[in-house]
Amino acid sequence: MKSLKLIGLALGASIALSSAAFAQDVTVAVAGPMTGGESAFGRQMKNGAEMAVADINAAGGVNGKKLALSVEDDACDPKQARSIAEKIAGAKIPFVAGHYCSSSSIPASEAYADGNVLQITPASTNPKFTDSGLWNVARVCGRDDQQGLVAAQYIAKNYKGKNIAILNDKTTYGKGLADETKKALNKAGVTEKMYESYNKGDKDFNAIVSRLKRDNIDLVYVGGYHQESGLLLRQMRDQGLKTVLMAGDALADKEYASITGPAGEGTLFTFGPDPRNKPTAKKIVEAFKAKNIDPEGYTLYTYAAMQVWSEAAKKAGTTDAKKVMAAIKAGKWDTVIGPIEYDSKGDIKQLDYVVYKWDAKGGYAAISGNGT
């Protein structure tokens, strides 16, 4: 009986010690669409954040403390994103890697700023995110006025004299990207024959497809997400339309190919140089593959966001968000996606968008731009 009491006391002491150790951890967060139509990208972000936190902890943590990760789901809903941001700020979490959708990142950023939380988005490309002038925002991806320009240059060069249509899904990301592409196209002397919008979540695109057919559209540029783009592509092919579909970085997930099947062959999209192919990512990519995870899309961008914050926190000697942000903007950071430097707004100075093409086997390769 005495030995059982001793065991109980020892166990209680062990739990108390582990709880005390856990209380010393610094909690950081990743926030994105863990559920809903864009959950494939939430999964990418979660995978990247979890691996980064594990690797940072294995290397000794940050300023003598280990990191704990809080995973938050915004379902790409602006109101839910704002609520999550208030929750993170209330918990005094100093850093969040998030969000995915620009329509989530922008409203959340205001709550983070009020709550002294530093926010680095791996994926939100709308210019308003950093153009707002908030002190606490940065990204490790590019902007829509950059990828829209690259898309427009490709279209103007390869589809000169052809009929072009532009669609958008009315979201902050989709309409923003479509508008930037339209602006750059028009500046290059190309006027689209059709400009239409649809609602995110739509499944029936037959009316739009009929218009594309009527106007003999050679290429349709879609400012929107992979679910609707995939359904639009399938319905175009079902009606015998061979129009090329081109979109932005929201097509950088194999789920697009699972929606389209072999019909997705020839689809074009813009994205940064694939970090999986960079020497800086070789070791991390191998670690992901050992776990049967393909670190596609924004997986490594999320890992990089965690790297930038952790290295800056070490350099600043604190996790205080304002001091860490000052360090971020003053430094140059070696990351899994390559070296990163920031301008005063929180945009990175070096990202060149690339045009990719999907093949019939559900893979994609760069066909134009730097990094090919």
Short mmCIF file of C-alpha atoms in Angstrom, two decimals:
data_model
loop_
_atom_site.label_atom_id
_atom_site.label_comp_id
_atom_site.label_asym_id
_atom_site.label_seq_id
_atom_site.Cartn_x
_atom_site.Cartn_y
_atom_site.Cartn_z
CA MET A 1 0.00 0.00 0.00
CA LYS A 2 2.87 2.29 0.90
CA SER A 3 4.58 1.53 -2.41
CA LEU A 4 1.37 2.36 -4.27
CA LYS A 5 1.20 5.70 -2.45
CA LEU A 6 4.81 6.39 -3.38
CA ILE A 7 4.10 5.52 -6.99
CA GLY A 8 1.08 7.81 -6.91
CA LEU A 9 3.14 10.62 -5.42
CA ALA A 10 5.88 10.10 -8.02
CA LEU A 11 3.34 10.04 -10.83
CA GLY A 12 1.70 13.19 -9.49
CA ALA A 13 5.08 14.89 -9.27
CA SER A 14 5.88 13.82 -12.85
CA ILE A 15 2.58 15.24 -14.15
CA ALA A 16 3.14 18.44 -12.21
CA LEU A 17 6.64 18.78 -13.65
CA SER A 18 5.47 18.13 -17.22
CA SER A 19 2.64 20.63 -16.73
CA ALA A 20 5.12 23.16 -15.41
CA ALA A 21 7.35 22.52 -18.41
CA PHE A 22 4.41 22.89 -20.77
CA ALA A 23 3.49 26.15 -19.08
CA GLN A 24 6.93 27.42 -20.06
CA ASP A 25 6.23 26.77 -23.74
CA VAL A 26 5.56 29.59 -26.17
CA THR A 27 2.33 28.93 -28.07
CA VAL A 28 2.21 29.97 -31.72
CA ALA A 29 -0.69 29.46 -34.11
CA VAL A 30 -1.51 28.46 -37.65
CA ALA A 31 -4.89 29.62 -38.94
CA GLY A 32 -6.58 28.67 -42.18
CA PRO A 33 -9.38 26.63 -43.79
CA MET A 34 -9.10 23.32 -41.95
CA THR A 35 -12.66 22.59 -43.11
CA GLY A 36 -14.72 23.69 -46.10
CA GLY A 37 -14.03 23.98 -49.80
CA GLU A 38 -10.43 25.14 -49.39
CA SER A 39 -9.49 22.59 -46.70
CA ALA A 40 -6.83 21.10 -49.00
CA PHE A 41 -4.85 24.29 -48.47
CA GLY A 42 -5.57 24.31 -44.74
CA ARG A 43 -4.08 20.84 -44.65
CA GLN A 44 -0.98 22.14 -46.45
CA MET A 45 -0.61 24.92 -43.87
CA LYS A 46 -1.09 22.57 -40.92
CA ASN A 47 1.49 20.14 -42.31
CA GLY A 48 4.02 22.93 -42.82
CA ALA A 49 3.48 24.45 -39.38
CA GLU A 50 3.66 21.13 -37.55
CA MET A 51 6.90 20.12 -39.24
CA ALA A 52 8.45 23.56 -38.64
CA VAL A 53 7.55 23.57 -34.94
CA ALA A 54 8.95 20.05 -34.51
CA ASP A 55 12.20 21.03 -36.25
CA ILE A 56 12.55 24.30 -34.32
CA ASN A 57 12.02 22.44 -31.03
CA ALA A 58 14.51 19.74 -32.02
CA ALA A 59 17.07 22.51 -32.60
CA GLY A 60 16.52 23.96 -29.12
CA GLY A 61 13.37 26.03 -29.47
CA VAL A 62 13.23 29.81 -29.32
CA ASN A 63 15.12 31.74 -26.65
CA GLY A 64 15.36 28.67 -24.45
CA LYS A 65 11.68 27.74 -24.73
CA LYS A 66 9.92 25.10 -26.77
CA LEU A 67 7.05 25.95 -29.11
CA ALA A 68 3.52 24.61 -28.84
CA LEU A 69 1.20 24.86 -31.85
CA SER A 70 -2.45 25.93 -31.84
CA VAL A 71 -4.32 24.99 -35.06
CA GLU A 72 -7.31 27.23 -35.83
CA ASP A 73 -10.01 26.77 -38.49
CA ASP A 74 -11.48 29.81 -40.26
CA ALA A 75 -13.15 27.86 -43.12
CA CYS A 76 -12.18 30.84 -45.33
CA ASP A 77 -15.00 32.80 -43.68
CA PRO A 78 -14.20 36.46 -42.83
CA LYS A 79 -16.35 36.53 -39.67
CA GLN A 80 -14.91 33.26 -38.41
CA ALA A 81 -11.41 34.53 -39.17
CA ARG A 82 -12.01 37.70 -37.15
CA SER A 83 -13.36 35.63 -34.25
CA ILE A 84 -10.28 33.39 -34.35
CA ALA A 85 -8.01 36.43 -34.41
CA GLU A 86 -9.70 37.83 -31.31
CA LYS A 87 -9.32 34.44 -29.61
CA ILE A 88 -5.60 34.25 -30.47
CA ALA A 89 -5.04 37.81 -29.31
CA GLY A 90 -6.94 37.12 -26.09
CA ALA A 91 -4.71 34.13 -25.41
CA LYS A 92 -1.68 36.41 -25.83
CA ILE A 93 -0.23 34.22 -28.58
CA PRO A 94 2.57 36.33 -30.11
CA PHE A 95 2.56 34.92 -33.64
CA VAL A 96 0.21 33.38 -36.20
CA ALA A 97 1.03 31.87 -39.59
CA GLY A 98 -2.17 32.65 -41.47
CA HIS A 99 -4.55 32.94 -43.05
CA TYR A 100 -5.01 31.35 -46.49
CA CYS A 101 -7.86 33.36 -48.03
CA SER A 102 -7.25 37.09 -48.40
CA SER A 103 -10.85 37.66 -47.30
CA SER A 104 -9.85 36.08 -43.98
CA SER A 105 -6.35 37.54 -43.57
CA ILE A 106 -7.42 41.16 -44.03
CA PRO A 107 -10.15 41.40 -41.34
CA ALA A 108 -8.13 39.18 -38.99
CA SER A 109 -5.08 41.44 -39.33
CA GLU A 110 -6.91 44.32 -37.62
CA ALA A 111 -7.72 42.20 -34.55
CA TYR A 112 -4.17 40.91 -34.46
CA ALA A 113 -2.81 44.46 -34.60
CA ASP A 114 -5.03 45.50 -31.70
CA GLY A 115 -4.01 42.41 -29.73
CA ASN A 116 -0.23 42.68 -30.35
CA VAL A 117 -0.01 39.57 -32.54
CA LEU A 118 2.44 39.33 -35.43
CA GLN A 119 0.88 37.81 -38.55
CA ILE A 120 2.75 36.29 -41.48
CA THR A 121 0.52 34.87 -44.20
CA PRO A 122 1.92 32.04 -46.31
CA ALA A 123 -0.71 32.46 -49.01
CA SER A 124 -2.86 35.63 -49.01
CA THR A 125 -1.92 37.57 -52.13
CA ASN A 126 -4.34 40.52 -52.18
CA PRO A 127 -2.33 43.79 -52.10
CA LYS A 128 -4.66 45.32 -49.48
CA PHE A 129 -3.23 42.99 -46.84
CA THR A 130 0.08 44.86 -46.69
CA ASP A 131 -1.05 48.13 -48.29
CA SER A 132 -3.25 48.81 -45.25
CA GLY A 133 -0.27 50.17 -43.31
CA LEU A 134 -0.66 47.91 -40.26
CA TRP A 135 2.54 47.38 -38.28
CA ASN A 136 2.06 43.64 -37.68
CA VAL A 137 1.60 42.10 -41.14
CA ALA A 138 3.96 40.35 -43.54
CA ARG A 139 3.84 37.53 -46.08
CA VAL A 140 6.18 34.95 -47.57
CA CYS A 141 4.23 34.80 -50.86
CA GLY A 142 3.82 37.35 -53.63
CA ARG A 143 0.98 39.73 -54.49
CA ASP A 144 -1.85 39.66 -57.00
CA ASP A 145 -0.46 42.67 -58.86
CA GLN A 146 2.67 40.57 -59.41
CA GLN A 147 1.04 37.31 -60.51
CA GLY A 148 -1.66 39.14 -62.48
CA LEU A 149 1.09 40.87 -64.44
CA VAL A 150 2.86 37.56 -65.16
CA ALA A 151 -0.42 35.97 -66.30
CA ALA A 152 -1.20 38.96 -68.52
CA GLN A 153 2.25 38.93 -70.09
CA TYR A 154 1.91 35.22 -70.87
CA ILE A 155 -1.56 35.69 -72.39
CA ALA A 156 -0.54 38.74 -74.43
CA LYS A 157 2.46 36.87 -75.84
CA ASN A 158 0.89 33.48 -76.50
CA TYR A 159 -2.72 34.42 -77.30
CA LYS A 160 -2.22 37.56 -79.36
CA GLY A 161 -5.29 38.20 -81.50
CA LYS A 162 -7.27 35.48 -79.71
CA ASN A 163 -10.55 35.83 -77.83
CA ILE A 164 -10.02 36.19 -74.07
CA ALA A 165 -12.59 35.95 -71.26
CA ILE A 166 -12.04 36.87 -67.60
CA LEU A 167 -14.13 35.45 -64.75
CA ASN A 168 -14.07 36.10 -61.00
CA ASP A 169 -15.82 34.60 -57.98
CA LYS A 170 -16.50 37.96 -56.25
CA THR A 171 -14.15 37.12 -53.33
CA THR A 172 -11.36 39.41 -52.15
CA TYR A 173 -8.81 37.02 -53.67
CA GLY A 174 -10.64 36.05 -56.86
CA LYS A 175 -11.90 39.46 -57.93
CA GLY A 176 -8.66 41.11 -56.86
CA LEU A 177 -6.59 38.74 -58.99
CA ALA A 178 -8.95 38.95 -61.98
CA ASP A 179 -8.93 42.75 -61.84
CA GLU A 180 -5.12 42.90 -61.66
CA THR A 181 -4.86 40.54 -64.64
CA LYS A 182 -7.42 42.57 -66.61
CA LYS A 183 -5.59 45.82 -65.82
CA ALA A 184 -2.24 44.40 -66.98
CA LEU A 185 -3.82 42.85 -70.09
CA ASN A 186 -5.52 46.10 -71.07
CA LYS A 187 -2.25 47.98 -70.55
CA ALA A 188 -0.58 45.48 -72.90
CA GLY A 189 -3.17 46.33 -75.57
CA VAL A 190 -5.40 43.28 -75.09
CA THR A 191 -9.11 43.82 -74.49
CA GLU A 192 -11.07 40.88 -73.12
CA LYS A 193 -14.20 39.86 -75.03
CA MET A 194 -16.06 38.85 -71.88
CA TYR A 195 -15.84 39.77 -68.20
CA GLU A 196 -18.23 37.91 -65.89
CA SER A 197 -18.56 36.91 -62.25
CA TYR A 198 -20.03 33.91 -60.44
CA ASN A 199 -20.48 33.01 -56.78
CA LYS A 200 -17.97 30.99 -54.83
CA GLY A 201 -19.62 27.66 -54.17
CA ASP A 202 -21.47 27.57 -57.52
CA LYS A 203 -21.62 24.15 -59.15
CA ASP A 204 -23.54 24.81 -62.37
CA PHE A 205 -21.52 26.77 -64.94
CA ASN A 206 -23.46 25.80 -68.04
CA ALA A 207 -24.72 29.35 -68.66
CA ILE A 208 -21.16 30.68 -68.57
CA VAL A 209 -19.94 27.82 -70.75
CA SER A 210 -22.63 28.65 -73.32
CA ARG A 211 -21.39 32.24 -73.44
CA LEU A 212 -17.78 31.10 -73.81
CA LYS A 213 -18.87 28.91 -76.72
CA ARG A 214 -20.95 31.69 -78.32
CA ASP A 215 -18.05 34.16 -78.14
CA ASN A 216 -15.49 31.62 -79.44
CA ILE A 217 -13.28 32.14 -76.38
CA ASP A 218 -9.78 30.74 -76.81
CA LEU A 219 -8.63 31.28 -73.21
CA VAL A 220 -10.65 31.95 -70.06
CA TYR A 221 -8.83 33.44 -67.10
CA VAL A 222 -10.42 32.56 -63.75
CA GLY A 223 -9.92 34.63 -60.61
CA GLY A 224 -11.14 32.06 -58.10
CA TYR A 225 -10.48 28.81 -56.26
CA HIS A 226 -9.75 25.29 -57.46
CA GLN A 227 -13.15 23.73 -56.72
CA GLU A 228 -15.11 26.02 -59.04
CA SER A 229 -12.30 26.16 -61.61
CA GLY A 230 -12.28 22.37 -61.80
CA LEU A 231 -16.06 22.17 -62.25
CA LEU A 232 -16.00 24.89 -64.90
CA LEU A 233 -13.28 23.04 -66.80
CA ARG A 234 -15.22 19.76 -66.72
CA GLN A 235 -18.41 21.42 -67.93
CA MET A 236 -16.51 23.14 -70.76
CA ARG A 237 -15.18 19.79 -71.91
CA ASP A 238 -18.60 18.15 -71.53
CA GLN A 239 -19.92 20.71 -74.03
CA GLY A 240 -17.04 20.04 -76.39
CA LEU A 241 -15.30 23.33 -75.65
CA LYS A 242 -11.52 23.22 -76.00
CA THR A 243 -10.98 26.66 -74.43
CA VAL A 244 -7.81 26.82 -72.30
CA LEU A 245 -8.44 27.60 -68.63
CA MET A 246 -5.88 29.72 -66.77
CA ALA A 247 -6.00 30.77 -63.12
CA GLY A 248 -3.84 31.80 -60.17
CA ASP A 249 -2.05 30.07 -57.31
CA ALA A 250 -5.29 28.57 -55.91
CA LEU A 251 -4.83 25.73 -58.41
CA ALA A 252 -1.60 24.59 -56.75
CA ASP A 253 -3.07 21.46 -55.16
CA LYS A 254 -3.57 17.96 -56.55
CA GLU A 255 -7.22 18.17 -55.55
CA TYR A 256 -7.71 20.22 -58.74
CA ALA A 257 -6.61 17.20 -60.76
CA SER A 258 -8.88 14.92 -58.77
CA ILE A 259 -11.83 17.16 -59.74
CA THR A 260 -10.97 17.38 -63.43
CA GLY A 261 -9.39 14.00 -64.08
CA PRO A 262 -7.45 13.78 -67.38
CA ALA A 263 -9.57 16.69 -68.70
CA GLY A 264 -7.42 19.02 -66.60
CA GLU A 265 -4.50 18.53 -68.96
CA GLY A 266 -3.37 21.86 -70.38
CA THR A 267 -4.76 24.00 -67.55
CA LEU A 268 -2.44 26.91 -66.79
CA PHE A 269 -1.84 28.70 -63.50
CA THR A 270 0.61 31.10 -61.87
CA PHE A 271 2.54 30.28 -58.70
CA GLY A 272 5.95 31.07 -57.25
CA PRO A 273 8.96 28.92 -58.22
CA ASP A 274 8.16 25.48 -56.79
CA PRO A 275 10.09 25.36 -53.48
CA ARG A 276 10.14 21.55 -53.57
CA ASN A 277 12.78 21.85 -56.30
CA LYS A 278 15.09 24.20 -54.38
CA PRO A 279 18.33 22.97 -52.78
CA THR A 280 17.28 24.80 -49.59
CA ALA A 281 14.26 22.49 -49.32
CA LYS A 282 15.86 19.12 -50.13
CA LYS A 283 16.21 17.87 -46.56
CA ILE A 284 12.75 19.09 -45.49
CA VAL A 285 11.10 17.63 -48.60
CA GLU A 286 12.68 14.26 -47.83
CA ALA A 287 11.37 14.46 -44.24
CA PHE A 288 7.85 15.15 -45.50
CA LYS A 289 8.01 12.32 -48.01
CA ALA A 290 9.14 9.97 -45.23
CA LYS A 291 5.79 10.77 -43.62
CA ASN A 292 3.98 10.17 -46.96
CA ILE A 293 3.22 13.89 -47.30
CA ASP A 294 3.73 15.76 -50.56
CA PRO A 295 4.78 19.28 -49.45
CA GLU A 296 3.00 20.90 -52.40
CA GLY A 297 1.40 24.32 -52.68
CA TYR A 298 1.73 26.38 -49.50
CA THR A 299 3.18 23.66 -47.23
CA LEU A 300 6.74 24.96 -47.46
CA TYR A 301 5.58 28.58 -47.47
CA THR A 302 4.01 27.96 -44.06
CA TYR A 303 7.20 26.28 -42.88
CA ALA A 304 9.10 29.36 -44.07
CA ALA A 305 6.75 31.72 -42.21
CA MET A 306 7.51 29.83 -39.00
CA GLN A 307 11.24 30.00 -39.78
CA VAL A 308 11.20 33.76 -40.33
CA TRP A 309 9.37 34.41 -37.06
CA SER A 310 11.49 32.03 -34.96
CA GLU A 311 14.80 33.33 -36.28
CA ALA A 312 13.70 36.94 -35.83
CA ALA A 313 12.52 36.20 -32.27
CA LYS A 314 15.93 34.74 -31.51
CA LYS A 315 17.67 37.77 -32.97
CA ALA A 316 15.41 40.14 -31.03
CA GLY A 317 15.85 38.05 -27.88
CA THR A 318 12.10 38.23 -27.24
CA THR A 319 8.75 37.15 -28.64
CA ASP A 320 7.29 40.66 -28.25
CA ALA A 321 5.51 41.14 -31.58
CA LYS A 322 6.62 44.71 -32.28
CA LYS A 323 10.27 43.99 -31.52
CA VAL A 324 10.19 40.81 -33.61
CA MET A 325 8.58 42.65 -36.54
CA ALA A 326 11.31 45.30 -36.37
CA ALA A 327 13.89 42.52 -36.58
CA ILE A 328 12.06 40.87 -39.50
CA LYS A 329 12.04 44.03 -41.59
CA ALA A 330 15.67 44.80 -40.78
CA GLY A 331 17.05 41.34 -41.53
CA LYS A 332 17.62 38.77 -44.26
CA TRP A 333 16.31 35.30 -43.52
CA ASP A 334 17.43 31.93 -44.83
CA THR A 335 14.36 29.77 -45.29
CA VAL A 336 13.25 26.54 -46.90
CA ILE A 337 11.96 28.57 -49.88
CA GLY A 338 15.18 30.56 -50.18
CA PRO A 339 16.49 33.85 -48.73
CA ILE A 340 13.83 36.42 -47.82
CA GLU A 341 14.09 40.17 -47.28
CA TYR A 342 11.22 42.55 -46.53
CA ASP A 343 10.22 46.04 -47.51
CA SER A 344 8.66 48.47 -45.04
CA LYS A 345 5.13 47.18 -45.72
CA GLY A 346 5.89 43.51 -45.06
CA ASP A 347 6.12 42.35 -48.68
CA ILE A 348 9.05 40.19 -49.74
CA LYS A 349 11.52 41.71 -52.14
CA GLN A 350 12.22 38.64 -54.23
CA LEU A 351 9.51 36.45 -55.70
CA ASP A 352 9.05 35.81 -59.39
CA TYR A 353 5.82 34.15 -60.46
CA VAL A 354 5.98 31.26 -62.89
CA VAL A 355 3.38 29.85 -65.30
CA TYR A 356 2.67 26.14 -64.77
CA LYS A 357 0.75 23.62 -66.86
CA TRP A 358 -1.21 20.62 -65.55
CA ASP A 359 -0.64 17.31 -67.35
CA ALA A 360 -2.98 14.35 -67.90
CA LYS A 361 -1.39 12.40 -65.02
CA GLY A 362 -2.33 14.93 -62.34
CA GLY A 363 1.01 16.69 -62.12
CA TYR A 364 2.22 20.11 -63.20
CA ALA A 365 5.45 21.65 -64.44
CA ALA A 366 6.74 25.17 -65.06
CA ILE A 367 6.56 26.30 -68.68
CA SER A 368 7.34 30.02 -68.47
CA GLY A 369 9.03 32.49 -66.13
CA ASN A 370 12.00 32.50 -63.81
CA GLY A 371 12.63 29.20 -62.08
CA THR A 372 11.88 27.11 -65.18
#
